[in-house]
PDB file of C-alpha atoms in Angstrom:
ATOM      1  CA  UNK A  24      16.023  26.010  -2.985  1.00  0.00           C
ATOM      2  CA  UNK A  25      15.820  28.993  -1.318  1.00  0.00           C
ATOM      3  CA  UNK A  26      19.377  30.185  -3.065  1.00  0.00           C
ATOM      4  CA  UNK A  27      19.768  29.415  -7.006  1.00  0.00           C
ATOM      5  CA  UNK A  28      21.342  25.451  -7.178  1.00  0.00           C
ATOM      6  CA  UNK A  29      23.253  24.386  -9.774  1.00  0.00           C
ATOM      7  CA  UNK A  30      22.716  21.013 -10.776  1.00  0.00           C
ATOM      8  CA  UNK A  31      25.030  18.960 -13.777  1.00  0.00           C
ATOM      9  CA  UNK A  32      22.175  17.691 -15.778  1.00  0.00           C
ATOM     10  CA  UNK A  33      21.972  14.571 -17.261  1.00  0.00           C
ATOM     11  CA  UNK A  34      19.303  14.822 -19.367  1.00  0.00           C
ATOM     12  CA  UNK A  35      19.595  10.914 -20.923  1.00  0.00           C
ATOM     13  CA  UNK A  36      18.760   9.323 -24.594  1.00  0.00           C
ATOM     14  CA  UNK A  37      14.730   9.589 -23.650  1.00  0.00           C
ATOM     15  CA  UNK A  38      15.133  13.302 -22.903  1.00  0.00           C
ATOM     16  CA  UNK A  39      16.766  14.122 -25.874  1.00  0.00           C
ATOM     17  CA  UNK A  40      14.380  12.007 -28.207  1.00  0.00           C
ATOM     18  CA  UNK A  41      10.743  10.101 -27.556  1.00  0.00           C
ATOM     19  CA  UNK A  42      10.085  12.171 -24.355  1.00  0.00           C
ATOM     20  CA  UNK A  43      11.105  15.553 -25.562  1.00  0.00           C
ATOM     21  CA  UNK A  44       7.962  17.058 -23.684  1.00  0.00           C
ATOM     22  CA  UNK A  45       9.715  15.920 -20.469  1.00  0.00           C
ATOM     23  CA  UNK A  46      12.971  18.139 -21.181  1.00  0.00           C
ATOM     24  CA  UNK A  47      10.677  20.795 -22.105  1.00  0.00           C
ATOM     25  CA  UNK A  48       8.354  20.814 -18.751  1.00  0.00           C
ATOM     26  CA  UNK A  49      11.634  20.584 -16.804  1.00  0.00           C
ATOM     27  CA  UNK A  50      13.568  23.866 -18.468  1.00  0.00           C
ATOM     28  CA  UNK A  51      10.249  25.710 -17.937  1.00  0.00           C
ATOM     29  CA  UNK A  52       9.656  25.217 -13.679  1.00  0.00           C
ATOM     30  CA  UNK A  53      13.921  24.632 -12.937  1.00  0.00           C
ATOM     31  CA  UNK A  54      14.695  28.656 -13.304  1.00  0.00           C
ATOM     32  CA  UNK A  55      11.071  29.567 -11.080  1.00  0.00           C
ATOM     33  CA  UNK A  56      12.249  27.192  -8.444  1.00  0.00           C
ATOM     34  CA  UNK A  57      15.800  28.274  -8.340  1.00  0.00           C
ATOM     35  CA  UNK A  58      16.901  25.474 -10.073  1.00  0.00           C
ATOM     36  CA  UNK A  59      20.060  26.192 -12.888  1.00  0.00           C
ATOM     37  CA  UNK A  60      20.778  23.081 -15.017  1.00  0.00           C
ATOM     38  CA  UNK A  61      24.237  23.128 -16.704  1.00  0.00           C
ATOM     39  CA  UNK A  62      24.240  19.878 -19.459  1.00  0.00           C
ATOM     40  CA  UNK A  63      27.120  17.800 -18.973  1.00  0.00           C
ATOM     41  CA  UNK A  64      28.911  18.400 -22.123  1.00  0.00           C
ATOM     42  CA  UNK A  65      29.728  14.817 -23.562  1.00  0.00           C
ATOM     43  CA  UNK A  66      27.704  12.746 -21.601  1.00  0.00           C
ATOM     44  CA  UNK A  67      27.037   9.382 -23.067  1.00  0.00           C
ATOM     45  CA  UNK A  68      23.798   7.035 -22.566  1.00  0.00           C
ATOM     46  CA  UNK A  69      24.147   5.313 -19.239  1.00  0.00           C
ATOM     47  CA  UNK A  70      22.968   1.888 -20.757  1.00  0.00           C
ATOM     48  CA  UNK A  71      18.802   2.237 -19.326  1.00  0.00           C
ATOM     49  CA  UNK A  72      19.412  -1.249 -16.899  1.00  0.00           C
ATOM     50  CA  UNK A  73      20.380  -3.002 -19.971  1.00  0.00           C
ATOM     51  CA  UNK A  74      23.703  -2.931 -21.293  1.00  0.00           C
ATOM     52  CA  UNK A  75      25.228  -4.353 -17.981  1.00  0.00           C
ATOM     53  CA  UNK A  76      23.956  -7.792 -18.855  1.00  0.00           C
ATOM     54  CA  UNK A  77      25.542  -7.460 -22.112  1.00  0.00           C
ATOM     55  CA  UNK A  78      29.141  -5.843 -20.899  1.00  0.00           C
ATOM     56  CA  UNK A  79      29.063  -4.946 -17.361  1.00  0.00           C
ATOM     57  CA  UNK A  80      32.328  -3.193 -17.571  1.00  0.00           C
ATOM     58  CA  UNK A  81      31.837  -1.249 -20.536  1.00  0.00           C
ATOM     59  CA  UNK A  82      29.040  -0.133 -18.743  1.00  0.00           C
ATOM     60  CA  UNK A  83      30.733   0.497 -15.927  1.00  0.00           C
ATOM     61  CA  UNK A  84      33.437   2.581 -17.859  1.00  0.00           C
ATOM     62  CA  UNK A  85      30.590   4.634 -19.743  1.00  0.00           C
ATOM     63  CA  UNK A  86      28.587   5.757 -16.390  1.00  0.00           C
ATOM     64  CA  UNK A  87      32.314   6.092 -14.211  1.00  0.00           C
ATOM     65  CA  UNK A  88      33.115   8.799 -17.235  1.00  0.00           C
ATOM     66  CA  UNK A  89      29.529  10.498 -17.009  1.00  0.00           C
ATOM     67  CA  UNK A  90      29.951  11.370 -13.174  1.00  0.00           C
ATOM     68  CA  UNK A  91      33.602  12.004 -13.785  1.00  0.00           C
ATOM     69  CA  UNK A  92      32.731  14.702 -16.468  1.00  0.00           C
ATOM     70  CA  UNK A  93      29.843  16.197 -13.538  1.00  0.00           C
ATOM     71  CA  UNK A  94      32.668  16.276 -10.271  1.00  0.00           C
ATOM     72  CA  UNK A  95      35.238  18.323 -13.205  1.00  0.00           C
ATOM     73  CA  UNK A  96      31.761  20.547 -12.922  1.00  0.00           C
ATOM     74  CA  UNK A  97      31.905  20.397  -9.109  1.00  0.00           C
ATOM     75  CA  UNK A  98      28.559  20.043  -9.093  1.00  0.00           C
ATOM     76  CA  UNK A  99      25.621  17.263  -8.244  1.00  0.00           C
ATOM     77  CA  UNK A 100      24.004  15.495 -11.011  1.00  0.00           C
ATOM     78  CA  UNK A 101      20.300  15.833 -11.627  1.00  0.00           C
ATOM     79  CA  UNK A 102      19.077  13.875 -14.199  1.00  0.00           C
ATOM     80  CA  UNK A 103      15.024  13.397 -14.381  1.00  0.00           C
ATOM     81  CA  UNK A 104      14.667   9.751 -15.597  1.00  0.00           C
ATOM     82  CA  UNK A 105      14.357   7.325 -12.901  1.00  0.00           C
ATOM     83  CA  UNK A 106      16.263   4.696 -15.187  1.00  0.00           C
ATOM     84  CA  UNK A 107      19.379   7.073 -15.737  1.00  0.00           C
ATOM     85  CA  UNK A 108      19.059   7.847 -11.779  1.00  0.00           C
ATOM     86  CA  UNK A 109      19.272   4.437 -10.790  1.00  0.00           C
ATOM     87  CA  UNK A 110      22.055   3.394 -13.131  1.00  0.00           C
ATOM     88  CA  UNK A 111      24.194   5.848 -12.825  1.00  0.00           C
ATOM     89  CA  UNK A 112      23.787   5.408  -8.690  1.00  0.00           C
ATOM     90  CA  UNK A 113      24.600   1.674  -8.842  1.00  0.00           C
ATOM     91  CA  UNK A 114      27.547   2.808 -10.939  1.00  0.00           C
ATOM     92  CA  UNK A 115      28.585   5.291  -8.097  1.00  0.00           C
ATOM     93  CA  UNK A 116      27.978   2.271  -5.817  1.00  0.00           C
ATOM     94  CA  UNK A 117      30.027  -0.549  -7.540  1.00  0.00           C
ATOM     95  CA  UNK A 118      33.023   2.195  -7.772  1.00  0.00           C
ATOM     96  CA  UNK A 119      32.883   3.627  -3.976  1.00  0.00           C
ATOM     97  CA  UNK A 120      32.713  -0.266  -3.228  1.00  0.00           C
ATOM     98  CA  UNK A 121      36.145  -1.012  -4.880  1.00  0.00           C
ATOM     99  CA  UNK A 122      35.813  -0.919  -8.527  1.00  0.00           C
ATOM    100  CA  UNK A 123      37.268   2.674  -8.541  1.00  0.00           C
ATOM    101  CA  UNK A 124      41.067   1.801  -9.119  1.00  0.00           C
ATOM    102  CA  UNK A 125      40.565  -0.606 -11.710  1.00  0.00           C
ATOM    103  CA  UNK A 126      38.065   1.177 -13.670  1.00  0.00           C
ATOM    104  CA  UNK A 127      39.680   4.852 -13.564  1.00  0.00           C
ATOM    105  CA  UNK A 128      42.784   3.017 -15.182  1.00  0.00           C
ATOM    106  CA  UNK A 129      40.115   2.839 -18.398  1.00  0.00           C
ATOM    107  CA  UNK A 130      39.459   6.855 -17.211  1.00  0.00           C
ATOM    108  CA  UNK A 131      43.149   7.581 -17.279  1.00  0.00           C
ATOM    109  CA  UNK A 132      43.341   6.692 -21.279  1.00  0.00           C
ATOM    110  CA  UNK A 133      41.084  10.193 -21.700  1.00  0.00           C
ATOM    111  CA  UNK A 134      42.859  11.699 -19.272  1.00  0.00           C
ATOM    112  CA  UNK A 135      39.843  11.795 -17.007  1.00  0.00           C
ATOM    113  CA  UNK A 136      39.313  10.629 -13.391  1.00  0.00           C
ATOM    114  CA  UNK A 137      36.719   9.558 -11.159  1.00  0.00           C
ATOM    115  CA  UNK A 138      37.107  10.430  -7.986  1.00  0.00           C
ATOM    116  CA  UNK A 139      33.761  10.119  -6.089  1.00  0.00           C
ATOM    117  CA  UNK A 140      32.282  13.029  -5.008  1.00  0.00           C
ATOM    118  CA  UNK A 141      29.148  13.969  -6.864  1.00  0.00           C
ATOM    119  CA  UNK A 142      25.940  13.298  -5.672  1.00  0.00           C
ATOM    120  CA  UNK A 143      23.701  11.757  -7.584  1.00  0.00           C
ATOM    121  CA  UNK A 144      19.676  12.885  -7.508  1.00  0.00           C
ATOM    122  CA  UNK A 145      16.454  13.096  -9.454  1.00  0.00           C
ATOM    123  CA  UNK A 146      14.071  15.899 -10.159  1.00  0.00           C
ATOM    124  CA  UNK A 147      11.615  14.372  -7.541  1.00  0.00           C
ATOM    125  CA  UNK A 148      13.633  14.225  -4.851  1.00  0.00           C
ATOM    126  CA  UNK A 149      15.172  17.705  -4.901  1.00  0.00           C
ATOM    127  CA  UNK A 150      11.498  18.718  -4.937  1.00  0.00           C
ATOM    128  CA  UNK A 151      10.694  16.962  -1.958  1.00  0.00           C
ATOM    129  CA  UNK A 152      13.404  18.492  -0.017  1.00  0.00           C
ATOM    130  CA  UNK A 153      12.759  21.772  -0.899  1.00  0.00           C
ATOM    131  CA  UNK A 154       8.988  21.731  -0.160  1.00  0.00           C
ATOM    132  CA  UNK A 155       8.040  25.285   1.318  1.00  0.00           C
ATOM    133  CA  UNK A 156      10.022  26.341  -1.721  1.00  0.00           C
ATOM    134  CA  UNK A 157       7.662  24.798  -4.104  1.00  0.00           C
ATOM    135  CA  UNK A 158       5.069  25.920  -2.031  1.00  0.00           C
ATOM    136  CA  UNK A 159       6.003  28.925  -2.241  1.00  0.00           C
ATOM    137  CA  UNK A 160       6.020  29.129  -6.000  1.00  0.00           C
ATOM    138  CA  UNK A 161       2.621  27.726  -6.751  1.00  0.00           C
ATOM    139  CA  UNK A 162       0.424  30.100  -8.369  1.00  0.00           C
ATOM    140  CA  UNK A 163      -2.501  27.715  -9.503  1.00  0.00           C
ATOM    141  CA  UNK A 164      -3.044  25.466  -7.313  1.00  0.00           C
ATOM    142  CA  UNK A 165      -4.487  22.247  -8.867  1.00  0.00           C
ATOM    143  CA  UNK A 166      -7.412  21.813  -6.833  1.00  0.00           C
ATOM    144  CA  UNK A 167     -10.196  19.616  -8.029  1.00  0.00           C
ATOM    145  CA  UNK A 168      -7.833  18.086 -10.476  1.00  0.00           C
ATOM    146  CA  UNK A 169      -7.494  13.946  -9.574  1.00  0.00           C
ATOM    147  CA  UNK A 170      -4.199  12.645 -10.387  1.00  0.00           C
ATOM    148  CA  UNK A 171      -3.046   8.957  -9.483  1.00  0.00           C
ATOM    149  CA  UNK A 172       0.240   9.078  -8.806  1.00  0.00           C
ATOM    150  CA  UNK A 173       2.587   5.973 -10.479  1.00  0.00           C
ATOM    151  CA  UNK A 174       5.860   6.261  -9.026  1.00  0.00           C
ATOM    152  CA  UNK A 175       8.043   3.125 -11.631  1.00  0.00           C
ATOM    153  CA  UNK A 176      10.157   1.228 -10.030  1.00  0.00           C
ATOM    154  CA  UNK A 177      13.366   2.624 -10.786  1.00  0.00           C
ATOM    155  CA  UNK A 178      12.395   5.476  -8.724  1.00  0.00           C
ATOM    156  CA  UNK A 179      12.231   3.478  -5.512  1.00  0.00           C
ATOM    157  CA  UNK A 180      14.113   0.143  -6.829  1.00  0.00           C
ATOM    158  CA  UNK A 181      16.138  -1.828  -5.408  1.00  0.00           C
ATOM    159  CA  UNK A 182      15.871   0.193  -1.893  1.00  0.00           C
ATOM    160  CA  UNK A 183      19.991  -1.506  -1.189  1.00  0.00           C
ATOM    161  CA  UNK A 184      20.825   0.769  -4.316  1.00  0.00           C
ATOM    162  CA  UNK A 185      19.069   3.673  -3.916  1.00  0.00           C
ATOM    163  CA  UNK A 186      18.939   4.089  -0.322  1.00  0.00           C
ATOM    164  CA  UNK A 187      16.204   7.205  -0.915  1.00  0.00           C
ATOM    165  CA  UNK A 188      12.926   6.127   1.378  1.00  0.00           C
ATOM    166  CA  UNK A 189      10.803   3.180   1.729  1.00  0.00           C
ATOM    167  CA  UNK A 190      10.322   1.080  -1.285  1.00  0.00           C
ATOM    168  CA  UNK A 191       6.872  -0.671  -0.231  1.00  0.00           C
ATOM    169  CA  UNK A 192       5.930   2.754   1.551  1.00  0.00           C
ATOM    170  CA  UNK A 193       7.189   5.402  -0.474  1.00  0.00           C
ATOM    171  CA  UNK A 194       6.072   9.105   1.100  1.00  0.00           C
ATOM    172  CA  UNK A 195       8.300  11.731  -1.458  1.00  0.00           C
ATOM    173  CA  UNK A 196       5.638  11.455  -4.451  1.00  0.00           C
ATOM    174  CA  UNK A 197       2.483  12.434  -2.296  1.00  0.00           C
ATOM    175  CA  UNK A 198       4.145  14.821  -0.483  1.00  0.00           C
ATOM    176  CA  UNK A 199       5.035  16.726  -3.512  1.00  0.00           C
ATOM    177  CA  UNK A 200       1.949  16.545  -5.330  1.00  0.00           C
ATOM    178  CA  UNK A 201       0.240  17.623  -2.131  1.00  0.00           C
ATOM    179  CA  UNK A 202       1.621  21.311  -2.388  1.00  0.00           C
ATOM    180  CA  UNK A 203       0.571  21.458  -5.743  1.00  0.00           C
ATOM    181  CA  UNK A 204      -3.013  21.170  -4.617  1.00  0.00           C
ATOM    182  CA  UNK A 205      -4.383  18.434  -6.241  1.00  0.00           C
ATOM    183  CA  UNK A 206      -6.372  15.508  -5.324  1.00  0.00           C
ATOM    184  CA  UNK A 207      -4.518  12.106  -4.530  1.00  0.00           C
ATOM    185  CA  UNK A 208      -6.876   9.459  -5.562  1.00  0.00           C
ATOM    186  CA  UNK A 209      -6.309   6.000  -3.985  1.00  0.00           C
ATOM    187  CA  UNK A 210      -4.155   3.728  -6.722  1.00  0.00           C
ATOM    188  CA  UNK A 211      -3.469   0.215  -5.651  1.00  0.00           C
ATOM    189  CA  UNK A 212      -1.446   0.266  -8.796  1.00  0.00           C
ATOM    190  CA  UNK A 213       0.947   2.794  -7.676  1.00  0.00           C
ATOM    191  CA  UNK A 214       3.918   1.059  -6.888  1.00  0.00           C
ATOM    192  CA  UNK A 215       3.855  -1.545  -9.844  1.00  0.00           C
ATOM    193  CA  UNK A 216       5.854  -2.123 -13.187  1.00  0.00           C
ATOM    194  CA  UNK A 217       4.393  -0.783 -16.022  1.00  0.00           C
ATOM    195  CA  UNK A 218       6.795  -3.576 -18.088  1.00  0.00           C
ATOM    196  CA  UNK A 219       8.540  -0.948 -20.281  1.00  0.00           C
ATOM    197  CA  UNK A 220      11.876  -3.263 -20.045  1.00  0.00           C
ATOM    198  CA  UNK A 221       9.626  -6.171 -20.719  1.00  0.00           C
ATOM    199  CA  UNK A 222       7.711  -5.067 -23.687  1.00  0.00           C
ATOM    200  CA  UNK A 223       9.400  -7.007 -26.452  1.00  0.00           C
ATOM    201  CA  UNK A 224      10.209 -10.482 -24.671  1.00  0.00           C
ATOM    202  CA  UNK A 225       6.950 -10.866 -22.999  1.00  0.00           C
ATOM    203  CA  UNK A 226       4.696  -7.969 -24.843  1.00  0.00           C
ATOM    204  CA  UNK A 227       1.246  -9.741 -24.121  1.00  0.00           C
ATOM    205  CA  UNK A 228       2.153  -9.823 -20.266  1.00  0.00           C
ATOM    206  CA  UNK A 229       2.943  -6.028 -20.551  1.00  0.00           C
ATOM    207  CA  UNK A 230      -0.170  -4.977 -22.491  1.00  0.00           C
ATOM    208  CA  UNK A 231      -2.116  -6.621 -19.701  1.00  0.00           C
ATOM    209  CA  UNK A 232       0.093  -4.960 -17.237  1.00  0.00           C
ATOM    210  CA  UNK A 233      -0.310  -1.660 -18.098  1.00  0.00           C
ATOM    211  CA  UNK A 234      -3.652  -2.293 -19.290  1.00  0.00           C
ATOM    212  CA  UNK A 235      -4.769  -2.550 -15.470  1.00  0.00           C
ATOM    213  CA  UNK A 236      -2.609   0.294 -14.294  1.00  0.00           C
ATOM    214  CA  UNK A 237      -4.912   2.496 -16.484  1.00  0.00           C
ATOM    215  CA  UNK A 238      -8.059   0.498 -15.534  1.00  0.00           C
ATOM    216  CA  UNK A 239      -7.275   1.252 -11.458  1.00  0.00           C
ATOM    217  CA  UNK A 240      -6.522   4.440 -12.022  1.00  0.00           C
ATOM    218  CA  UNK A 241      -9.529   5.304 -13.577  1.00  0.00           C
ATOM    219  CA  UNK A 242     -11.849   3.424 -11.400  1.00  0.00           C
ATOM    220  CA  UNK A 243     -10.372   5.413  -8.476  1.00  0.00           C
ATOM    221  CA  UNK A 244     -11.782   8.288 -10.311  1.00  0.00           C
ATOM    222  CA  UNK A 245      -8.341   9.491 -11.697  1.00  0.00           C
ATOM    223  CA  UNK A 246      -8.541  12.284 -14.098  1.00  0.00           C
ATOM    224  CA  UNK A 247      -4.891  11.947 -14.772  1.00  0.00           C
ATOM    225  CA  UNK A 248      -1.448   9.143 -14.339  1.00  0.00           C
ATOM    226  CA  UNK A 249       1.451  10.911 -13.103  1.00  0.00           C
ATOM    227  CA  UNK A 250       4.946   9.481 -13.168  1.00  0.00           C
ATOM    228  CA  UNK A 251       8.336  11.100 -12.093  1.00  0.00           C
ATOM    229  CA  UNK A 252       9.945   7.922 -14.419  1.00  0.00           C
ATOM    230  CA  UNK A 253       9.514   9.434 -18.359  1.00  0.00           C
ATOM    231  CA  UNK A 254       9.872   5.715 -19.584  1.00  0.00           C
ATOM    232  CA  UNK A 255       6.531   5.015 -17.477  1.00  0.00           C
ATOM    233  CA  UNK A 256       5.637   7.830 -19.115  1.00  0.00           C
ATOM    234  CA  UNK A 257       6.046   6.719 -22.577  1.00  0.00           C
ATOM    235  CA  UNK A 258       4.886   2.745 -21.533  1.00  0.00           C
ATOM    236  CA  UNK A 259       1.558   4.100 -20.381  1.00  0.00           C
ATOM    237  CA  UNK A 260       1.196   7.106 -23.157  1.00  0.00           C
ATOM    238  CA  UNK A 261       2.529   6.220 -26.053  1.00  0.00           C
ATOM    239  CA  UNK A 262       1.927   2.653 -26.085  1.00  0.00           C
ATOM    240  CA  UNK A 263      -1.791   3.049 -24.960  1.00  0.00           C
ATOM    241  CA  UNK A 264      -3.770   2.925 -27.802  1.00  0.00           C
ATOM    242  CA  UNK A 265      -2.012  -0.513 -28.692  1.00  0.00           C
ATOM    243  CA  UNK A 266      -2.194  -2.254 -25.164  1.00  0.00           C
ATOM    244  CA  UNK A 267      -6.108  -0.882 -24.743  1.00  0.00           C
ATOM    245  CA  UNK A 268      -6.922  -2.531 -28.309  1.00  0.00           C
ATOM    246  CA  UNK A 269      -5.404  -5.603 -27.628  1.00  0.00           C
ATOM    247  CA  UNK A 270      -6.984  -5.541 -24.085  1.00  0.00           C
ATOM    248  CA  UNK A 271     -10.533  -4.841 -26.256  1.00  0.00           C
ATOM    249  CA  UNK A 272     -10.545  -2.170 -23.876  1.00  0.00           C
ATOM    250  CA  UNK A 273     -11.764   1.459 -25.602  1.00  0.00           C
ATOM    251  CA  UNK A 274     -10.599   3.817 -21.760  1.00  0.00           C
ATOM    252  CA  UNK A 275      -8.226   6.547 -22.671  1.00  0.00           C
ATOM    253  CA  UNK A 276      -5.873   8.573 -19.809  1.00  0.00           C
ATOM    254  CA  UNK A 277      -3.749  11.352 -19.358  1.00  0.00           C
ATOM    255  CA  UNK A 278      -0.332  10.156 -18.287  1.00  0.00           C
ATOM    256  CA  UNK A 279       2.032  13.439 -17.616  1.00  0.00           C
ATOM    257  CA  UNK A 280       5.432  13.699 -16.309  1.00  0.00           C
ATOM    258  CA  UNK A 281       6.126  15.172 -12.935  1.00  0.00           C
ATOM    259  CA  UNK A 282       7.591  18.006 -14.277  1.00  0.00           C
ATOM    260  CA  UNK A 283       4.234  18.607 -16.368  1.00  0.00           C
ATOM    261  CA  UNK A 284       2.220  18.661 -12.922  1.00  0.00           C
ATOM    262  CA  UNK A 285       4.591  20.965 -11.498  1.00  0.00           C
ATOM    263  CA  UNK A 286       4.303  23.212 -14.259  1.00  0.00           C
ATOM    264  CA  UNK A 287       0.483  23.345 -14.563  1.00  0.00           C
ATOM    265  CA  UNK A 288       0.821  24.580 -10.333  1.00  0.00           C
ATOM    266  CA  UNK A 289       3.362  27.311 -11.408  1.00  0.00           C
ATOM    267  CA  UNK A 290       0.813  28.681 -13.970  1.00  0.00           C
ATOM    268  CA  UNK A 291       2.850  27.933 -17.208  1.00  0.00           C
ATOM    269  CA  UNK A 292       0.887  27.211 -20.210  1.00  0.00           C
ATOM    270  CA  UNK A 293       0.085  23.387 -22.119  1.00  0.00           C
ATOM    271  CA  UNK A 294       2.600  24.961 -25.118  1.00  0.00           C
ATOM    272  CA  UNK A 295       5.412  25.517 -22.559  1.00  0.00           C
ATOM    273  CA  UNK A 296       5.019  22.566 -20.922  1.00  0.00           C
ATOM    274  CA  UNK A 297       4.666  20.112 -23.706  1.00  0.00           C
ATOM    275  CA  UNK A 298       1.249  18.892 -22.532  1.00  0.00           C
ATOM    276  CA  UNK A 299       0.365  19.148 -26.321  1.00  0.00           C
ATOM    277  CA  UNK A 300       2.984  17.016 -27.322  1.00  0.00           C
ATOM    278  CA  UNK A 301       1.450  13.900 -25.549  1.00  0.00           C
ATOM    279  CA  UNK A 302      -0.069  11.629 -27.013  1.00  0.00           C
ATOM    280  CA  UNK A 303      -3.473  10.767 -24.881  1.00  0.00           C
ATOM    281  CA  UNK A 304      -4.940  14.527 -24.704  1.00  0.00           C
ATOM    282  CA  UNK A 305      -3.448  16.302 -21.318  1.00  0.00           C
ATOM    283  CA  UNK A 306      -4.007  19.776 -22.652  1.00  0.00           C
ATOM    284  CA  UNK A 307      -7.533  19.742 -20.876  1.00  0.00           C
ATOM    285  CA  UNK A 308      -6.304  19.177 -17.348  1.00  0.00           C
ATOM    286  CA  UNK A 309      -6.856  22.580 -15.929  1.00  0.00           C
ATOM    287  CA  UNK A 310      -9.326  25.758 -17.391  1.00  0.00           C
TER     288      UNK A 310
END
């Protein structure tokens, strides 16, 4: 980003509401790394992996209007929720694929279109193509701080769908964090499920689920969980206290958003960044 970008931003339902800290974090670092987010006026919830196995083609209809409303922008979307990023992509997909015609003749009754041409990306992987950028723009760099780094699957999943990098050998996530100067602890859990989607049909397979995410994390020495996915985010934060108690487990961890991290480099303070707006305690992550 060595020019200003402009991005559509699709900031999503979790954005707006339970992970509030993540919108925050991500206004604060977007204008230091030359990042200008314009929110799509009118956007509508893209269904988080859900609603298509209730009504595939409202679905379909809802995210087809959401990238039509960012191409009338002529710009690419951003959006920083893995979820958002993947369903809105396989939306893109299904429509390039030959769903277009019959699905902008829904499009045509609000006089909108979709033609095709917006790109659709996430917060982590504009960072990792701009790394001597964010390089550049680190201030404080986060050494001594150990961070295990928990990618979601939606971020990588399915690999047909997102066609980003390696799903079983991911490289974006370490490379990023590696500017930022912080210490990459080894995390066997890193590319698991933390069961956020799972939570209320099989809720004592999740608890143990994420239960063990925190566990490896912290016996890898982990001072801190870092996710680009703010669902993971809330799974592993908010949820914690209940899935450690039912795991008779009394550990405690830091899980921050990507942003967060990013913003802690850049020098910004916990306030800005939302850090005190976690639940587990992240606001002692740096002195």
């Amino acid at each position: 980003m060595s020019n200003t970008k402009d991005f559509a931003f699709f900031p999503g339902c979790v954005l707006t509401q339970a992970a509030k800290e993540s919108k925050m974090s991500l206004e604060a670092i977007a204008p230091i790394l030359g990042i200008k987010l314009h929110e799509i006026k009118g956007w509508s919830c893209c269904g988080a992996s859900q609603a298509q196995c209730v009504d595939p083609l409202a679905t379909l209809v809802a995210n087809a209007r959401n990238i039509a409303l960012a191409e009338a922008m002529k710009m690419p979307i951003l959006t920083t929720c893995s979820t958002c990023m993947l369903t809105l992509t396989k939306a893109k997909n299904a429509l390039d694929k030959g769903a277009k015609e019959r699905i902008n003749k829904y499009l045509a009754q609000g006089n909108m279109h979709y033609e095709g041409t917006a790109e659709i990306t996430s917060l982590l992987w504009v960072l990792y193509q701009n790394l001597d950028t964010l390089k550049s723009k680190v201030v404080k760099p986060l050494s001594g701080l150990k961070v295990a780094l928990f990618y979601g699957c939606h971020s990588l999943r399915p690999e047909r769908e997102l066609v980003k990098e390696s799903s079983t050998n991911p490289k974006s996530f370490e490379a990023v964090v590696s500017v930022l100067g912080a210490d990459i602890v080894p995390f066997e859990k890193r590319l698991d499920c933390c069961g956020f989607h799972a939570s209320y049909p099989a809720a004592k397979s999740v608890q143990k689920m994420s239960s063990a995410i925190v566990g490896n994390a912290d016996k890898n020495g982990a001072d801190v969980i870092v996710t680009p996915c703010p669902l993971c985010q809330m799974q592993l934060d908010i949820y914690q206290e209940r899935y450690q108690d039912a795991q008779d487990s009394k550990l405690r961890k830091p899980i921050i958003h990507l942003s967060q991290l990013v913003g802690l480099a850049l020098g910004l303070s916990n306030e800005v960044l939302g850090l005190d707006v976690n639940i587990q305690d992240a606001t002692k992550l740096v002195s």
